[in-house]
Each structure stands twice: as structure tokens, then as C-alpha cells.
XYZ file of C-alpha atoms in Angstrom:
382
model
C -7.245 -20.814 -6.874
C -3.549 -20.262 -7.555
C -2.465 -17.085 -6.206
C 0.898 -15.483 -6.647
C 1.689 -12.700 -4.176
C 4.519 -10.429 -5.192
C 6.083 -8.492 -2.345
C 4.814 -11.289 0.030
C 7.217 -10.348 2.865
C 5.812 -6.745 3.251
C 3.224 -5.038 5.419
C 0.261 -5.907 3.203
C 1.807 -8.861 1.235
C 2.286 -11.143 4.158
C -1.237 -10.777 5.656
C -2.584 -11.197 2.259
C -0.756 -14.539 1.800
C -2.084 -15.757 5.129
C -5.571 -14.826 4.301
C -5.878 -16.573 1.084
C -4.082 -19.573 2.420
C -6.395 -19.872 5.237
C -9.227 -19.697 2.752
C -7.842 -22.891 1.074
C -6.122 -21.264 -1.902
C -2.825 -22.391 -3.202
C -0.442 -19.477 -2.471
C 2.984 -18.655 -3.521
C 4.958 -15.578 -2.413
C 7.821 -13.756 -3.929
C 10.190 -11.225 -2.406
C 13.683 -9.989 -2.494
C 13.572 -8.115 0.728
C 14.110 -4.621 -0.915
C 11.945 -3.106 1.824
C 14.104 -4.639 4.601
C 17.183 -3.464 2.791
C 15.863 0.193 2.472
C 15.416 0.259 6.257
C 18.935 -1.067 6.879
C 20.251 1.729 4.669
C 18.306 4.334 6.537
C 18.917 3.094 10.046
C 15.348 2.389 10.809
C 13.252 -0.675 11.519
C 9.483 -1.871 12.051
C 8.143 -1.137 15.377
C 6.871 -4.713 15.517
C 9.571 -7.487 15.491
C 9.311 -9.097 11.991
C 10.363 -12.754 11.555
C 12.250 -13.828 8.410
C 10.068 -15.081 5.670
C 11.386 -18.515 6.114
C 10.251 -18.598 9.802
C 6.900 -16.941 9.072
C 6.098 -19.787 6.605
C 7.224 -22.392 8.956
C 5.174 -20.764 11.809
C 2.164 -20.580 9.389
C 2.487 -24.302 8.629
C 2.614 -25.202 12.393
C -0.271 -22.972 13.511
C -2.694 -23.160 10.432
C -1.621 -26.415 8.913
C -1.281 -24.850 5.458
C 1.605 -24.359 3.290
C 2.683 -21.133 1.638
C 5.389 -21.535 -1.105
C 7.848 -18.921 -1.399
C 11.003 -17.899 -3.466
C 13.578 -15.154 -2.775
C 13.506 -13.421 -6.259
C 13.707 -9.890 -7.811
C 10.921 -9.299 -10.195
C 13.385 -7.090 -12.222
C 15.012 -10.378 -13.174
C 12.715 -11.148 -16.079
C 14.130 -14.707 -16.984
C 13.627 -15.881 -13.392
C 10.157 -14.272 -13.055
C 9.038 -15.695 -16.349
C 10.209 -19.250 -15.340
C 8.456 -19.076 -11.900
C 5.265 -17.858 -13.491
C 5.245 -20.641 -16.063
C 5.897 -23.274 -13.363
C 3.336 -21.968 -10.996
C 0.653 -20.938 -13.613
C -1.210 -18.528 -11.237
C -4.918 -17.789 -11.727
C -4.278 -14.275 -9.935
C -1.205 -12.308 -9.623
C -1.476 -9.902 -6.625
C 1.323 -7.207 -7.133
C 2.648 -5.413 -3.967
C 6.191 -5.760 -5.326
C 7.362 -2.119 -5.141
C 9.223 0.427 -3.144
C 6.248 2.160 -1.622
C 7.543 5.469 -0.141
C 7.211 9.096 -1.493
C 9.955 10.435 0.818
C 12.316 7.732 -0.159
C 11.981 8.637 -3.898
C 12.644 12.348 -3.070
C 15.883 11.802 -1.096
C 18.076 12.406 -4.314
C 18.490 11.378 -7.762
C 19.715 8.012 -6.891
C 16.691 7.172 -4.669
C 14.263 8.590 -7.301
C 16.092 6.300 -9.865
C 16.057 3.269 -7.775
C 12.409 3.753 -7.048
C 11.280 4.209 -10.576
C 13.710 1.430 -11.791
C 12.430 -1.121 -9.493
C 8.708 -0.307 -9.629
C 8.213 0.456 -13.443
C 10.639 -2.280 -14.653
C 9.215 -4.796 -12.254
C 5.745 -4.208 -13.325
C 6.604 -4.205 -16.994
C 8.286 -7.574 -16.563
C 5.144 -8.935 -14.822
C 3.142 -7.866 -17.826
C 5.493 -9.525 -20.301
C 5.799 -12.675 -18.218
C 1.944 -12.858 -18.162
C 1.696 -12.402 -21.759
C 4.144 -15.153 -22.619
C 3.312 -17.885 -20.003
C 0.126 -16.874 -18.125
C -2.110 -14.807 -20.450
C -5.385 -15.826 -18.855
C -4.280 -14.690 -15.379
C -5.772 -11.837 -13.610
C -3.592 -9.005 -12.362
C -4.446 -7.205 -9.249
C -2.176 -4.231 -8.972
C -1.818 -2.012 -5.939
C -1.833 1.649 -7.069
C -2.328 4.670 -5.048
C -4.805 7.526 -4.633
C -1.576 9.756 -4.819
C -1.668 9.129 -8.689
C -4.471 11.609 -8.907
C -2.951 14.352 -6.711
C -5.498 17.001 -5.596
C -7.403 18.497 -8.676
C -9.938 20.967 -8.293
C -12.824 18.549 -9.646
C -14.252 15.379 -8.371
C -11.936 12.352 -8.771
C -13.615 9.567 -10.583
C -12.560 5.905 -10.307
C -9.913 5.656 -12.969
C -11.801 7.140 -15.956
C -13.690 10.307 -16.831
C -16.111 11.170 -19.556
C -14.972 14.091 -21.647
C -16.859 16.220 -24.055
C -14.524 18.452 -26.204
C -15.367 20.305 -29.314
C -18.736 18.381 -29.608
C -17.225 15.015 -29.275
C -17.260 12.689 -26.172
C -14.926 9.846 -25.028
C -14.227 7.887 -21.829
C -10.496 8.508 -21.053
C -8.123 7.748 -18.189
C -8.611 10.354 -15.387
C -5.680 12.946 -15.445
C -2.877 12.276 -13.150
C -1.115 14.936 -10.889
C 1.401 12.746 -8.809
C 3.324 14.480 -5.964
C 6.622 12.452 -5.843
C 8.706 10.377 -7.990
C 7.080 7.395 -6.211
C 3.682 8.326 -7.140
C 4.882 9.022 -10.694
C 6.136 5.462 -10.937
C 2.691 4.323 -10.113
C 1.233 6.533 -12.887
C 3.811 4.931 -15.217
C 2.578 1.422 -14.007
C -1.070 2.272 -14.633
C -0.276 3.417 -18.336
C 1.701 0.284 -18.927
C -1.089 -1.912 -17.431
C -3.661 -0.096 -19.530
C -1.670 -0.444 -22.621
C -1.217 -4.178 -22.081
C -5.000 -4.680 -21.477
C -5.873 -2.738 -24.606
C -3.302 -4.256 -26.961
C -2.747 -7.781 -25.630
C -6.307 -8.504 -24.212
C -4.972 -9.010 -20.777
C -7.182 -8.627 -17.632
C -6.239 -6.272 -14.676
C -7.724 -4.501 -11.580
C -5.832 -1.396 -10.475
C -6.502 -0.608 -6.941
C -5.922 3.070 -6.177
C -5.347 2.804 -2.397
C -5.476 5.345 0.189
C -3.337 5.538 3.308
C -3.499 2.211 5.218
C -3.585 2.242 9.084
C -3.352 -0.537 11.662
C -1.318 -3.612 12.714
C -3.493 -6.580 13.011
C -5.462 -8.946 10.854
C -7.288 -11.906 11.905
C -4.201 -14.013 11.194
C -1.260 -11.683 12.540
C -2.667 -11.400 15.999
C -2.743 -15.227 16.423
C 1.033 -15.398 17.081
C 3.926 -13.014 17.191
C 5.666 -15.002 14.607
C 3.088 -13.941 12.090
C 3.200 -10.218 12.828
C 3.301 -7.902 9.902
C 5.594 -4.871 9.902
C 4.610 -1.447 11.261
C 6.536 1.583 10.104
C 6.477 4.864 11.768
C 9.683 6.637 10.578
C 9.615 9.664 8.289
C 10.392 7.709 5.163
C 8.127 4.662 5.348
C 5.651 5.666 8.149
C 2.083 6.646 7.403
C 0.400 9.495 9.207
C -1.867 7.722 11.687
C 0.797 5.104 12.476
C 3.460 7.825 13.064
C 1.092 9.788 15.236
C 0.220 6.767 17.591
C 3.893 6.108 18.148
C 4.580 9.773 18.938
C 1.529 9.750 21.318
C 2.886 6.871 23.219
C 6.491 7.826 23.654
C 5.643 11.372 24.419
C 6.958 13.073 21.332
C 4.635 15.794 20.081
C 2.377 14.744 17.322
C 3.987 16.501 14.159
C 1.381 17.875 11.595
C 2.978 18.948 8.334
C 2.024 22.622 7.553
C -1.531 23.716 8.122
C -2.822 20.035 8.560
C -5.551 20.561 6.049
C -4.266 18.253 3.503
C -7.017 15.665 3.000
C -6.561 11.979 1.944
C -8.389 8.817 1.850
C -7.731 6.195 4.530
C -8.582 2.616 5.393
C -7.829 -0.024 7.900
C -5.469 -2.867 6.988
C -8.300 -5.369 7.342
C -10.304 -3.484 4.773
C -7.346 -3.707 2.445
C -7.450 -7.623 2.707
C -11.176 -7.422 2.114
C -10.888 -5.312 -1.066
C -8.212 -7.532 -2.302
C -10.305 -10.393 -1.889
C -13.327 -8.745 -3.642
C -11.110 -7.898 -6.556
C -9.705 -11.466 -6.852
C -12.916 -13.168 -6.515
C -14.582 -10.989 -9.172
C -11.955 -10.583 -11.848
C -11.837 -7.985 -14.647
C -12.753 -9.187 -18.109
C -10.335 -9.929 -20.835
C -9.035 -6.701 -22.276
C -10.234 -4.725 -19.316
C -8.300 -2.540 -16.910
C -10.657 -2.054 -14.134
C -10.055 0.739 -11.600
C -11.214 0.922 -7.925
C -10.503 3.702 -5.655
C -9.667 1.735 -2.497
C -10.467 3.765 0.751
C -13.362 3.941 3.210
C -13.100 7.477 4.661
C -11.362 10.874 4.070
C -9.717 12.915 6.766
C -7.430 16.003 6.753
C -4.132 15.389 8.653
C -5.275 17.529 11.490
C -8.490 15.707 11.808
C -6.553 12.586 12.122
C -4.055 14.008 14.715
C -6.951 15.215 16.783
C -8.436 11.718 16.712
C -5.299 10.160 18.025
C -4.843 12.987 20.724
C -8.274 12.295 22.036
C -7.809 8.347 22.054
C -4.413 8.767 23.680
C -5.582 10.864 26.408
C -8.497 8.575 27.078
C -5.701 5.990 27.861
C -3.651 8.280 30.022
C -1.050 9.701 27.592
C -0.257 13.270 27.600
C -0.469 13.790 23.821
C 0.098 17.163 22.365
C -0.005 18.702 18.737
C 2.777 20.392 17.037
C 2.765 21.941 13.574
C 6.058 21.722 11.703
C 7.211 23.238 8.467
C 6.012 20.951 5.618
C 8.838 19.220 4.018
C 6.744 18.351 0.982
C 5.640 20.523 -2.009
C 1.733 20.111 -1.922
C -1.315 21.965 -1.714
C -2.505 22.470 1.938
C -5.798 24.110 1.098
C -7.454 22.070 -1.611
C -10.875 20.398 -2.883
C -10.924 16.737 -2.451
C -14.070 14.636 -3.271
C -12.989 11.109 -4.777
C -15.565 8.514 -5.804
C -15.210 5.168 -4.273
C -18.295 3.018 -5.128
C -16.809 0.139 -7.105
C -15.674 -1.904 -4.079
C -18.687 -1.124 -2.067
C -20.893 -2.516 -4.965
C -18.975 -5.616 -4.852
C -19.823 -5.976 -1.082
C -17.166 -4.152 0.906
C -18.216 -3.672 4.495
C -15.903 -0.933 5.827
C -14.475 -0.837 9.289
C -14.613 2.871 9.973
C -12.022 4.512 12.046
C -12.979 4.729 15.712
C -11.424 5.478 19.046
C -11.526 1.877 19.695
C -9.555 1.013 16.712
C -6.942 3.740 17.573
C -6.680 2.567 21.127
C -5.883 -0.998 19.703
C -3.063 0.541 17.849
C -1.783 2.441 20.707
C -1.827 -0.813 22.989
C 0.366 -2.455 20.519
C 2.688 0.596 20.160
C 3.026 0.454 24.225
C 3.899 -3.155 23.963
C 6.794 -2.551 21.570
C 7.794 0.945 22.372
C 11.337 0.005 23.419
C 11.918 -0.736 19.817
C 11.160 2.977 18.711
C 14.014 5.099 17.408
C 12.979 8.711 18.106
C 15.517 10.193 15.788
C 13.754 8.429 12.744
C 10.442 10.356 13.279
C 11.025 13.939 12.481
C 10.987 14.931 8.785
C 14.460 15.199 7.252
C 13.690 14.657 3.584
C 12.667 17.635 1.705
C 11.033 18.169 -1.705
C 12.995 21.225 -2.575
């Protein structure tokens, strides 16, 4: 299978590229290093040292004996994207190529505009390029559970059956995004849904929960193959941030009450979900939606899990509630459906003390790279 990975230099993109390459697929990655540029702008960096894309590809060739093609390309440059897609003729396009941060999008008007321009325009370009030069390709697009928000009803997988005034229909599930970033993902979903309905394209929209973890089967082989691990207040996710705080002796910062509940999954399960969606493509004219997570936790539950695992390893981890910089419900109902990927064969790796300890060990190894000033929340929604 010919697989094009957009955003192939990123946290999920690089492990995905290696995974499919190891399995014998013809893999080509595209990135313009926007994520690295955002970190340079903010004065932050990955906890793990991340090699250049060129060096990663060379290391992969040396270690695995497989080639991964690559090109430095901004998918907002439509002529170049179309030309690449025409030349490569992908069977599957895995789209990670977006700015993935709610706090980044809420810094100010310029960052909101940059996030929406990059994400919405990039995805729109992908759709038009597919229509013109790769109409039979399957788009696997990384969405987010954050598109739904926290409605006071069960969250279905993308669609909901509605009865209104004696009539029924199956409609896209209502969206209540909590940031300009999440709103950009909603725009993406609507554009993809439109393209499938009108142009007969095929797509799978993966509404992913919060990902945690550092290693996949491939990244742990050699440090040159490491993926990034963000812990800062802009790009860091809750469990990763909590693990860094525990190791360096920083109080584990829980925003507000800590009762905010979200879906989570291990990075290895993300790769498994992507493969299941890729090997079992959507039909022509179909935008299929999967809610991609394995467990739900409140922020406080997650923090307590990290405290327990850290103390087991001898760290004096403590909890600290801080004012919530976000505008969000802290007490809410949350019951999302997530059966689609399980039906395809997903075998979840559930969060355990052992998994958290694995992350803590890696943080310990690279703790000299931590910038403590980058951890506490400075970006506020109001």
C-alpha cells in the first residue's frame, strides 16, 4: 500500500511512518516543521531530543533496511501538494498535518488566525488535491474528541439519530468546541463530510482522545528514532506534564476542581487505531467517524495515578490545584461511545502503574532538558 503521511515529523506522524514502513508499505512523509517553529517561538522544546527528519530517515534506513521518502512541504501550498500527490499516487493519506494545541490557539488573535488558517486551509487543499489527482484514495484524518465538548447527553460516534416533529434523520452530532483549535477541527469535519457527500470521496475521521506515552515498538530501538514528548503548558498533555512535574519535584498542577473528564489512550494504541482504519477503508461517498480512545479519566484521577506511581519509584510527588486558565465546565456529564474501533479489532493497552512508571523512567533520563518555566499555565481563555 502507498501511504502518504502529512505531518510526518510530529509526535504521532513519525511513529506512524515507521510502523507502516516496517510492515512493508511504501511510505512518504510531508512536513514543513511548523510544530518545531512554534516551540522556537515560545522558547520551549521536546523533553526527548528529536533528530532532524533527514537524520531520522537515514537512521531508519540503517536500522530497519527500509526507505521512507520525504519532502519539506507546506500543505497550504496547493500547487506543490497537488503535484506531490499526483506523483506519489497514494492509496491512503494519513493527515496529522495541523497545529494541535488549544492553548496556542487562545494566546491572541494572531495565534487563533494562524491555527485556523493552517488547519482549515491545509485540509481543504488536501480535499481538492485528492479530488483532482487521487480521487480513489482514502483519507484518514486525525480529529479530536474536543470537537464534541461536554454535552449533557451521551456522545455518539460522529452521528446521531434525530426525531423532530414526527420526522427522523441521521445527522452529524452537534459540536461544542472549547477553543479556536478545536473549532478548526470542526471546520475540517464539515469540509470532509461535504466532500464525501458531493464528490463521492472516502474518509475516516478519527476523533482522538488525549494521547500519553513516549515509546512505540520502533522509537525505543534507537535514540535517533525517538518521537517528541511535550510537557509545556502550550503543547504538553495532562499525563505527560504530570509525569515531568513528578520527576523534577514540581507540584502536579491540576486545573480547577480536576473533575473535568476526557478520553485517553496510549500512543501505541493510536498507531493500532490508524492501522485498523487504513486496512479497513471507508466506502466511496462515506465519511466514517470513530471515537478514538480507550478509557476516560477525570484530570484529578489521572493526577492521583501519577502520584501513586511516582511515589512507588521514590519521588515525593504532591498535588496542587491552580486556577483553571480555561473556560470549561468542571462538573459535567461525559459518556462517549467508542465501539467502532473495538469492532474492527482494537486491543487496548489500558493505563497501569507499570505504563506510568515507563514514562517516569524516560523523564528521569532526560530531566536535564526540562525547562520548569514552561510548565505553569500562562495562557488564559479570557
